[in-house]
Short mmCIF file of C-alpha atoms in Angstrom, two decimals:
data_model
loop_
_atom_site.label_atom_id
_atom_site.label_comp_id
_atom_site.label_asym_id
_atom_site.label_seq_id
_atom_site.Cartn_x
_atom_site.Cartn_y
_atom_site.Cartn_z
CA MET A 1 117.33 109.21 74.01
CA ASN A 2 113.76 108.09 73.80
CA THR A 3 112.77 107.57 77.95
CA GLU A 4 109.15 106.51 77.01
CA SER A 5 108.61 102.66 77.58
CA ASN A 6 106.30 100.52 77.04
CA TYR A 7 107.90 97.62 78.55
CA GLN A 8 107.17 95.18 76.36
CA ALA A 9 109.11 93.07 73.57
CA ARG A 10 109.61 94.89 70.42
CA PRO A 11 109.32 93.47 67.20
CA VAL A 12 112.64 92.77 65.10
CA TYR A 13 112.09 92.46 61.32
CA PRO A 14 113.86 89.62 59.85
CA PRO A 15 116.81 91.34 57.51
CA ALA A 16 116.77 91.79 53.77
CA GLU A 17 116.81 88.51 51.95
CA THR A 18 120.57 88.72 51.06
CA PRO A 19 121.33 88.04 47.11
CA ILE A 20 122.56 84.15 46.49
CA LYS A 21 125.60 84.07 44.58
CA GLN A 22 124.60 81.99 40.79
CA ARG A 23 125.73 78.09 40.58
CA SER A 24 126.86 77.51 37.63
CA ASP A 25 124.67 74.96 36.88
CA SER A 26 121.72 76.88 35.14
CA THR A 27 119.52 74.16 34.54
CA PRO A 28 115.51 74.79 35.57
CA GLY A 29 115.59 72.13 38.06
CA CYS A 30 118.32 73.72 40.11
CA ALA A 31 116.82 76.97 39.45
CA ARG A 32 113.23 76.06 40.93
CA PHE A 33 115.39 74.32 44.10
CA GLY A 34 117.45 77.69 44.39
CA LYS A 35 113.85 79.67 44.46
CA ILE A 36 112.25 77.50 47.05
CA THR A 37 115.17 77.28 49.31
CA ARG A 38 115.01 81.18 49.67
CA VAL A 39 111.56 81.07 50.20
CA ALA A 40 111.61 78.61 52.60
CA LEU A 41 114.47 80.42 54.30
CA LEU A 42 112.41 84.05 54.32
CA LEU A 43 109.47 82.04 55.85
CA PHE A 44 111.79 80.54 58.36
CA LEU A 45 112.96 84.06 59.53
CA ALA A 46 109.80 85.74 59.41
CA ALA A 47 108.40 83.02 61.92
CA PHE A 48 111.47 83.97 64.44
CA PRO A 49 111.68 87.42 64.93
CA LEU A 50 112.34 86.94 68.43
CA GLN A 51 114.37 84.41 68.43
CA LEU A 52 116.71 86.68 65.83
CA ALA A 53 116.43 89.75 68.31
CA SER A 54 117.76 87.48 71.52
CA GLN A 55 120.99 87.50 69.48
CA THR A 56 121.60 90.94 69.37
CA LYS A 57 119.93 92.12 72.14
CA LEU A 58 119.18 91.28 76.14
CA ARG A 59 116.08 89.96 77.08
CA VAL A 60 115.46 91.35 80.53
CA VAL A 61 112.64 91.14 83.01
CA THR A 62 111.97 93.01 85.79
CA THR A 63 108.72 92.55 88.73
CA ASN A 64 107.87 96.29 88.60
CA VAL A 65 107.93 98.58 86.26
CA ASN A 66 110.30 101.55 87.82
CA LEU A 67 112.78 99.05 87.52
CA ALA A 68 111.45 98.26 84.03
CA HIS A 69 111.68 102.02 83.13
CA LEU A 70 115.22 102.30 84.45
CA ALA A 71 116.28 99.09 82.68
CA GLU A 72 115.60 101.10 79.36
CA ARG A 73 116.67 103.95 80.03
CA ILE A 74 120.43 102.18 80.23
CA GLY A 75 119.71 99.70 77.65
CA GLY A 76 118.40 101.68 75.09
CA GLU A 77 118.45 99.69 71.74
CA HIS A 78 120.61 96.81 73.42
CA VAL A 79 117.74 94.91 75.37
CA GLN A 80 114.20 94.08 75.56
CA VAL A 81 112.91 94.94 78.44
CA HIS A 82 109.59 93.42 80.12
CA SER A 83 107.89 93.85 83.30
CA LEU A 84 106.16 91.29 84.99
CA MET A 85 103.58 93.64 87.06
CA PRO A 86 102.03 96.01 85.44
CA PRO A 87 101.59 99.89 86.91
CA ASP A 88 100.19 100.69 89.94
CA VAL A 89 99.89 97.37 91.62
CA ASP A 90 100.74 95.71 95.46
CA LEU A 91 104.20 94.14 94.89
CA HIS A 92 103.26 92.44 98.34
CA TYR A 93 100.89 90.15 97.05
CA GLN A 94 100.93 88.52 93.42
CA ASP A 95 101.16 85.04 92.51
CA ALA A 96 103.52 83.04 90.08
CA ARG A 97 101.57 82.76 87.15
CA PRO A 98 102.76 80.47 83.82
CA ASP A 99 103.30 83.36 81.93
CA TYR A 100 105.41 84.74 84.53
CA ILE A 101 107.74 81.62 84.76
CA ILE A 102 107.92 81.58 80.60
CA ALA A 103 108.82 85.20 80.53
CA VAL A 104 111.65 84.34 83.26
CA ASN A 105 113.08 81.40 81.80
CA ARG A 106 113.53 82.96 78.43
CA ALA A 107 115.20 85.99 80.19
CA ASP A 108 119.20 86.60 79.92
CA LEU A 109 118.52 89.25 83.08
CA PHE A 110 116.24 89.33 86.10
CA ILE A 111 115.75 92.08 88.14
CA GLU A 112 114.00 92.67 91.29
CA ASN A 113 113.57 95.44 94.17
CA GLY A 114 114.93 93.13 97.01
CA LEU A 115 114.83 93.80 100.78
CA GLU A 116 112.41 91.12 100.11
CA LEU A 117 109.24 93.26 98.73
CA GLU A 118 108.83 90.28 96.57
CA VAL A 119 109.64 87.11 98.63
CA GLY A 120 105.81 86.04 98.54
CA TRP A 121 106.11 85.18 94.95
CA ALA A 122 109.88 86.11 92.58
CA PRO A 123 111.51 83.14 94.41
CA LEU A 124 108.93 81.25 92.92
CA ILE A 125 109.23 82.20 89.83
CA GLN A 126 112.60 81.77 89.37
CA LYS A 127 113.10 78.37 91.00
CA ARG A 128 109.85 77.14 88.04
CA SER A 129 111.66 79.27 85.06
CA ARG A 130 114.85 76.34 85.52
CA ASN A 131 116.56 79.23 83.76
CA ALA A 132 120.31 78.54 85.79
CA ALA A 133 121.52 81.83 84.24
CA ILE A 134 119.40 83.75 86.59
CA GLN A 135 119.07 82.47 90.21
CA ARG A 136 120.24 84.94 92.80
CA GLY A 137 124.37 85.06 92.82
CA LYS A 138 124.07 84.20 89.04
CA PRO A 139 125.08 86.88 86.24
CA GLY A 140 121.98 87.07 85.22
CA TYR A 141 120.32 88.19 88.57
CA CYS A 142 119.84 91.47 90.02
CA ASP A 143 118.97 92.32 93.20
CA ALA A 144 118.41 96.64 92.56
CA SER A 145 118.89 97.16 96.35
CA ILE A 146 122.16 96.58 96.66
CA GLY A 147 124.22 99.88 98.38
CA ILE A 148 120.30 101.30 99.14
CA HIS A 149 120.37 103.11 102.85
CA VAL A 150 117.65 101.27 104.47
CA LEU A 151 115.03 102.82 106.48
CA GLU A 152 113.02 101.44 109.11
CA LYS A 153 115.08 98.36 109.84
CA PRO A 154 113.21 96.43 113.15
CA THR A 155 115.58 96.72 115.94
CA GLU A 156 114.25 93.53 117.99
CA GLN A 157 113.15 90.42 116.50
CA ILE A 158 110.20 90.28 114.15
CA SER A 159 107.27 87.65 114.11
CA ARG A 160 104.22 86.73 111.83
CA LYS A 161 101.95 88.71 114.24
CA GLN A 162 103.54 91.81 113.52
CA GLY A 163 101.80 91.66 110.28
CA ASP A 164 103.71 92.22 106.66
CA VAL A 165 107.40 93.45 108.60
CA HIS A 166 109.92 93.44 106.44
CA ALA A 167 113.21 91.62 107.83
CA PHE A 168 115.81 93.83 106.22
CA GLY A 169 113.80 97.24 106.53
CA ASN A 170 111.02 99.25 104.43
CA PRO A 171 111.65 97.78 100.74
CA HIS A 172 109.81 100.83 98.92
CA TYR A 173 113.20 102.81 98.21
CA LEU A 174 112.34 103.69 94.77
CA LEU A 175 110.67 106.68 95.43
CA ASP A 176 113.72 108.46 95.96
CA PRO A 177 115.57 109.59 93.05
CA VAL A 178 118.98 108.83 94.97
CA ASN A 179 118.42 105.49 95.69
CA ALA A 180 116.96 104.78 91.95
CA ALA A 181 120.34 106.43 90.75
CA ILE A 182 121.98 103.43 92.92
CA ALA A 183 118.93 101.27 91.85
CA ALA A 184 120.41 101.90 88.26
CA ARG A 185 123.89 102.21 88.72
CA ASN A 186 123.27 98.34 89.87
CA ILE A 187 121.62 97.86 86.62
CA GLY A 188 124.36 98.89 84.13
CA ARG A 189 126.76 96.93 86.07
CA SER A 190 124.59 93.85 85.42
CA LEU A 191 124.08 94.48 81.69
CA ILE A 192 127.93 95.58 81.25
CA ARG A 193 128.62 91.99 83.17
CA LEU A 194 126.48 90.32 80.14
CA ASP A 195 127.25 92.33 77.51
CA PRO A 196 130.60 94.13 78.29
CA ALA A 197 130.57 94.69 74.36
CA ASN A 198 128.66 97.73 74.70
CA ALA A 199 129.96 98.91 78.02
CA ASP A 200 130.66 102.22 77.19
CA TYR A 201 127.03 102.54 75.88
CA TYR A 202 125.55 101.32 79.00
CA LYS A 203 127.90 104.22 81.25
CA LYS A 204 126.90 106.42 78.81
CA SER A 205 123.45 106.23 79.62
CA TYR A 206 123.70 105.84 83.54
CA GLN A 207 126.22 108.90 83.79
CA GLU A 208 123.03 110.33 82.01
CA LEU A 209 120.41 109.44 83.95
CA ALA A 210 122.48 109.99 87.45
CA LEU A 211 123.03 113.72 86.08
CA SER A 212 119.01 113.96 85.28
CA LEU A 213 117.58 112.24 88.99
CA ARG A 214 120.25 114.83 90.53
CA ASP A 215 118.97 117.78 88.75
CA LEU A 216 115.55 116.09 89.93
CA ILE A 217 115.85 116.44 93.50
CA THR A 218 117.48 119.84 93.91
CA THR A 219 114.83 121.51 91.66
CA GLU A 220 111.76 119.58 93.76
CA ILE A 221 113.20 120.10 97.06
CA ARG A 222 113.30 123.84 96.19
CA LYS A 223 110.27 123.51 95.16
CA SER A 224 109.16 122.03 98.26
CA ALA A 225 109.66 124.27 100.78
CA ASN A 226 106.52 123.88 102.14
CA LEU A 227 106.43 120.25 102.91
CA ARG A 228 109.16 120.67 105.16
CA GLU A 229 108.05 119.17 108.64
CA LEU A 230 104.41 118.81 107.09
CA PRO A 231 102.62 115.98 109.32
CA VAL A 232 100.50 113.18 106.92
CA ALA A 233 98.87 110.11 107.45
CA VAL A 234 99.47 107.42 105.75
CA TYR A 235 97.67 103.90 104.31
CA HIS A 236 101.25 101.69 104.22
CA LYS A 237 104.70 103.08 104.18
CA GLU A 238 105.00 103.37 100.47
CA PHE A 239 105.89 106.96 101.08
CA THR A 240 108.92 106.68 103.68
CA TYR A 241 112.01 107.52 101.16
CA VAL A 242 109.99 110.63 99.31
CA ALA A 243 109.09 111.62 102.20
CA ASN A 244 112.19 111.44 103.93
CA ARG A 245 114.25 113.19 100.65
CA LEU A 246 111.68 115.96 100.32
CA GLY A 247 111.18 116.54 104.52
CA PHE A 248 107.78 115.85 105.15
CA LYS A 249 106.73 113.80 107.94
CA GLU A 250 104.51 110.27 108.45
CA ALA A 251 103.02 111.19 111.38
CA ALA A 252 100.33 108.47 111.43
CA SER A 253 98.73 105.20 110.01
CA ILE A 254 95.59 103.97 108.78
CA GLU A 255 96.87 100.41 109.37
CA GLU A 256 97.20 98.67 112.82
CA ILE A 257 99.15 96.03 111.92
CA PRO A 258 101.19 96.62 108.18
CA GLY A 259 99.14 94.12 105.16
CA ILE A 260 96.11 93.52 107.82
CA PRO A 261 93.31 95.42 107.58
CA PRO A 262 92.03 98.23 109.54
CA SER A 263 89.58 97.25 112.23
CA ALA A 264 86.47 99.61 112.87
CA ALA A 265 88.08 100.24 116.31
CA TRP A 266 91.46 100.93 115.22
CA LEU A 267 90.12 103.27 112.26
CA LYS A 268 88.28 105.32 115.31
CA LYS A 269 91.19 105.98 117.14
CA VAL A 270 93.93 106.61 114.46
CA SER A 271 91.12 109.35 113.61
CA GLU A 272 91.07 110.79 116.17
CA GLN A 273 94.66 111.04 116.92
CA ILE A 274 94.97 112.58 113.45
CA LYS A 275 92.06 114.99 114.22
CA GLN A 276 94.51 116.21 117.47
CA SER A 277 97.29 116.16 115.83
CA ARG A 278 96.08 118.58 112.94
CA ILE A 279 96.59 115.99 110.29
CA ARG A 280 95.05 117.41 106.92
CA ILE A 281 96.70 114.80 104.89
CA ILE A 282 95.79 111.19 104.47
CA LEU A 283 98.31 109.49 101.78
CA VAL A 284 96.80 106.55 99.88
CA THR A 285 98.14 104.46 96.61
CA PRO A 286 95.47 103.43 93.70
CA TYR A 287 95.52 99.94 94.69
CA HIS A 288 94.84 100.31 98.38
CA ARG A 289 91.36 99.62 99.35
CA ARG A 290 90.33 103.68 99.36
CA SER A 291 86.81 103.15 101.91
CA TYR A 292 89.60 102.74 104.86
CA ALA A 293 91.16 106.64 104.19
CA ASP A 294 87.21 107.55 103.53
CA THR A 295 86.46 106.31 107.16
CA VAL A 296 89.14 108.28 108.55
CA ALA A 297 88.97 111.47 106.62
CA ARG A 298 85.45 111.36 107.26
CA LEU A 299 85.46 111.29 110.89
CA SER A 300 89.23 113.11 111.15
CA GLY A 301 88.30 115.93 108.76
CA ALA A 302 91.85 115.41 106.69
CA GLN A 303 91.40 114.91 102.77
CA VAL A 304 92.29 111.78 101.30
CA LEU A 305 95.60 112.35 98.74
CA VAL A 306 96.00 109.38 96.02
CA LEU A 307 99.65 109.05 94.87
CA PRO A 308 100.83 107.11 91.91
CA ASP A 309 104.03 105.42 92.84
CA SER A 310 104.85 103.49 88.95
CA VAL A 311 106.08 105.05 85.84
CA ASN A 312 102.35 104.43 84.08
CA PRO A 313 102.56 106.01 80.18
CA ALA A 314 99.02 105.40 80.05
CA GLU A 315 98.41 107.81 82.79
CA GLY A 316 101.00 110.58 81.20
CA ILE A 317 103.48 109.65 83.81
CA ASN A 318 106.02 108.48 80.77
CA THR A 319 109.89 109.02 83.31
CA TYR A 320 110.97 108.38 86.34
CA GLU A 321 110.89 112.01 86.72
CA ASP A 322 107.27 112.57 85.81
CA LEU A 323 106.34 110.27 88.92
CA ILE A 324 108.33 112.34 91.28
CA ARG A 325 107.19 115.76 89.83
CA LEU A 326 103.46 114.75 90.18
CA ILE A 327 103.86 113.04 93.56
CA ALA A 328 105.55 116.37 94.51
CA LYS A 329 103.30 118.59 93.12
CA LYS A 330 99.97 117.02 94.70
CA LEU A 331 101.61 117.19 97.61
CA ARG A 332 102.52 120.58 97.59
CA ASP A 333 98.92 121.44 95.92
CA ALA A 334 97.67 119.58 99.20
CA ALA A 335 99.49 121.53 101.73
CA ASP A 336 98.46 124.88 100.54
CA VAL A 337 94.82 124.15 99.96
CA ASN A 338 94.51 122.28 103.73
CA GLY A 339 96.62 125.56 105.12
CA ALA A 340 99.40 123.53 105.96
CA VAL A 341 101.77 126.01 106.87
CA ALA A 342 99.41 127.26 109.98
CA THR A 343 98.90 123.59 110.82
CA ARG A 344 102.88 123.28 111.20
CA GLN A 345 103.50 126.57 113.08
CA ILE A 346 100.44 125.22 115.77
CA ASN A 347 102.12 121.96 116.05
CA ARG A 348 105.53 123.44 116.81
CA GLU A 349 103.62 125.82 119.87
#
């Protein structure tokens, strides 16, 4: 199965002209009428390729490219998949743009990350789409987070003063392959619900993906022994789940309050904490403001490591497996360069 993804509706061309049985009346007028009718029919079909495609393929819209990739891996030739967001964007803060609303209006299946990651914009898009089939609780809606073992659930009542704290826990679960397999299972069940005729295809595709993810976990954990107990600083909490899987520790945060730019006083304070704790690596994503991490790196002597969090064919990250392998390799290389093994031994003393 081809696992590379472009997350765009693929053009489906109209079928070749079906021979039309000649009428017994062979007068010139009737012949011209038949020819004109056939030409008009072909023009009509050519003008509406996507409408024709929708008769045979489920139109799937996701909130992010990782979910789009999983949907394509499972749905294959039976789906047209479109991600509302491009790779490497902050899914907390987006707008309900008209083109997003139109895409969701035409969807057979709408898949979101869940755990309130898109709470600021996805529900509004759903409502404005006026597509009853994809509303929460309907057959065309899929919350990919169902069944996930959620980390960092708040134990106390939260308020806006605490910043971008999610009431149901950390929503960045997709960077753990175990959770990606659970999300894929949820997607597969949704496809089967809408298209039971192709249930065997979806089940087989899911099983192949789940096996690939299981092998990925085994291999990367074995390779990443030097990451066990490795302390790192992070800008935001995107890497909590992959840290939990590979064994490294988020020991400091550049954000004082989640979702709010840190103050100069906090940057100075956290820099001292990082220096005292001998933390050598600061993790950021491509979409966060790099200057904050650079300031902390300069004050503490740590290295800024930019890690992707999305499948991105334009950057050579063609599959989910590519993404996890790249994250793990970058971390291993940074740990070696920064003498992380010695640092870890010192921290245990």
